[in-house]
Amino acid sequence: MIAKNFKKFMRFRRNGGRRQQNASNEEKLCYKCHKPGHMKMDCPIYKREKKERRDTISSMAREKRARASSSRS
């Protein structure tokens, strides 16, 4: 058991800590938009939605801080 885990660890280290990718970019299919050529983290649709969520959350936080400071006055 320990030897098996050690072999797996050594293989992982030999690859620079990354798993090998067998498929080329053209064969990859995005889980978000289902188009070939990229993965979800590189998807322009995913990135846009992520930015919109981040902007919405930050604007909600700003409004909450503004209400809290105005109620203290």
mmCIF file of C-alpha atoms in Angstrom:
data_model
loop_
_atom_site.group_PDB
_atom_site.id
_atom_site.type_symbol
_atom_site.label_atom_id
_atom_site.label_comp_id
_atom_site.label_asym_id
_atom_site.label_seq_id
_atom_site.Cartn_x
_atom_site.Cartn_y
_atom_site.Cartn_z
ATOM 1 C CA MET A 1 0.000 0.000 0.000
ATOM 2 C CA ILE A 2 2.719 2.472 0.970
ATOM 3 C CA ALA A 3 4.843 1.496 -2.025
ATOM 4 C CA LYS A 4 1.879 2.017 -4.363
ATOM 5 C CA ASN A 5 1.236 5.495 -2.963
ATOM 6 C CA PHE A 6 4.940 6.333 -3.189
ATOM 7 C CA LYS A 7 5.065 5.335 -6.875
ATOM 8 C CA LYS A 8 2.014 7.510 -7.545
ATOM 9 C CA PHE A 9 3.657 10.416 -5.711
ATOM 10 C CA MET A 10 6.876 10.037 -7.712
ATOM 11 C CA ARG A 11 4.956 9.989 -11.002
ATOM 12 C CA PHE A 12 3.144 13.152 -9.932
ATOM 13 C CA ARG A 13 6.438 14.890 -9.111
ATOM 14 C CA ARG A 14 8.054 13.790 -12.371
ATOM 15 C CA ASN A 15 5.300 15.561 -14.313
ATOM 16 C CA GLY A 16 5.982 18.825 -12.529
ATOM 17 C CA GLY A 17 3.005 18.393 -10.195
ATOM 18 C CA ARG A 18 0.541 18.433 -13.054
ATOM 19 C CA ARG A 19 -1.452 15.654 -14.586
ATOM 20 C CA GLN A 20 -0.785 14.826 -18.182
ATOM 21 C CA GLN A 21 -3.274 16.109 -20.692
ATOM 22 C CA ASN A 22 -3.984 13.561 -23.378
ATOM 23 C CA ALA A 23 -6.425 15.613 -25.433
ATOM 24 C CA SER A 24 -5.441 18.598 -27.535
ATOM 25 C CA ASN A 25 -7.299 21.897 -27.201
ATOM 26 C CA GLU A 26 -9.401 21.135 -30.278
ATOM 27 C CA GLU A 27 -10.713 17.933 -28.696
ATOM 28 C CA LYS A 28 -11.631 19.581 -25.392
ATOM 29 C CA LEU A 29 -15.235 20.563 -24.899
ATOM 30 C CA CYS A 30 -16.268 23.413 -22.616
ATOM 31 C CA TYR A 31 -18.634 22.397 -19.806
ATOM 32 C CA LYS A 32 -20.248 25.849 -19.826
ATOM 33 C CA CYS A 33 -20.958 26.627 -23.498
ATOM 34 C CA HIS A 34 -20.281 23.143 -24.950
ATOM 35 C CA LYS A 35 -18.021 24.551 -27.667
ATOM 36 C CA PRO A 36 -14.682 22.931 -28.560
ATOM 37 C CA GLY A 37 -11.273 24.527 -28.107
ATOM 38 C CA HIS A 38 -11.321 25.599 -24.461
ATOM 39 C CA MET A 39 -12.301 24.492 -20.982
ATOM 40 C CA LYS A 40 -14.712 26.172 -18.572
ATOM 41 C CA MET A 41 -12.072 28.306 -16.828
ATOM 42 C CA ASP A 42 -11.106 29.826 -20.206
ATOM 43 C CA CYS A 43 -14.697 30.209 -21.456
ATOM 44 C CA PRO A 44 -15.564 33.822 -22.351
ATOM 45 C CA ILE A 45 -19.176 33.274 -21.262
ATOM 46 C CA TYR A 46 -18.079 31.902 -17.886
ATOM 47 C CA LYS A 47 -15.626 34.766 -17.374
ATOM 48 C CA ARG A 48 -18.291 37.371 -18.193
ATOM 49 C CA GLU A 49 -20.823 35.790 -15.806
ATOM 50 C CA LYS A 50 -18.194 35.511 -13.084
ATOM 51 C CA LYS A 51 -17.326 39.209 -13.469
ATOM 52 C CA GLU A 52 -21.017 40.184 -13.372
ATOM 53 C CA ARG A 53 -21.546 38.168 -10.158
ATOM 54 C CA ARG A 54 -18.472 39.762 -8.592
ATOM 55 C CA ASP A 55 -19.687 43.260 -9.572
ATOM 56 C CA THR A 56 -23.168 42.557 -8.177
ATOM 57 C CA ILE A 57 -21.791 41.309 -4.880
ATOM 58 C CA SER A 58 -19.450 44.284 -4.510
ATOM 59 C CA SER A 59 -22.250 46.760 -5.274
ATOM 60 C CA MET A 60 -24.473 45.066 -2.682
ATOM 61 C CA ALA A 61 -21.666 45.365 -0.129
ATOM 62 C CA ARG A 62 -21.218 49.064 -0.935
ATOM 63 C CA GLU A 63 -24.955 49.685 -0.478
ATOM 64 C CA LYS A 64 -24.935 47.828 2.824
ATOM 65 C CA ARG A 65 -21.983 49.894 4.093
ATOM 66 C CA ALA A 66 -23.691 53.110 2.964
ATOM 67 C CA ARG A 67 -26.899 52.205 4.802
ATOM 68 C CA ALA A 68 -24.963 51.268 7.927
ATOM 69 C CA SER A 69 -23.034 54.543 7.966
ATOM 70 C CA SER A 70 -26.160 56.648 7.309
ATOM 71 C CA SER A 71 -28.078 54.964 10.126
ATOM 72 C CA ARG A 72 -25.271 55.773 12.570
ATOM 73 C CA SER A 73 -25.539 59.503 11.861
#
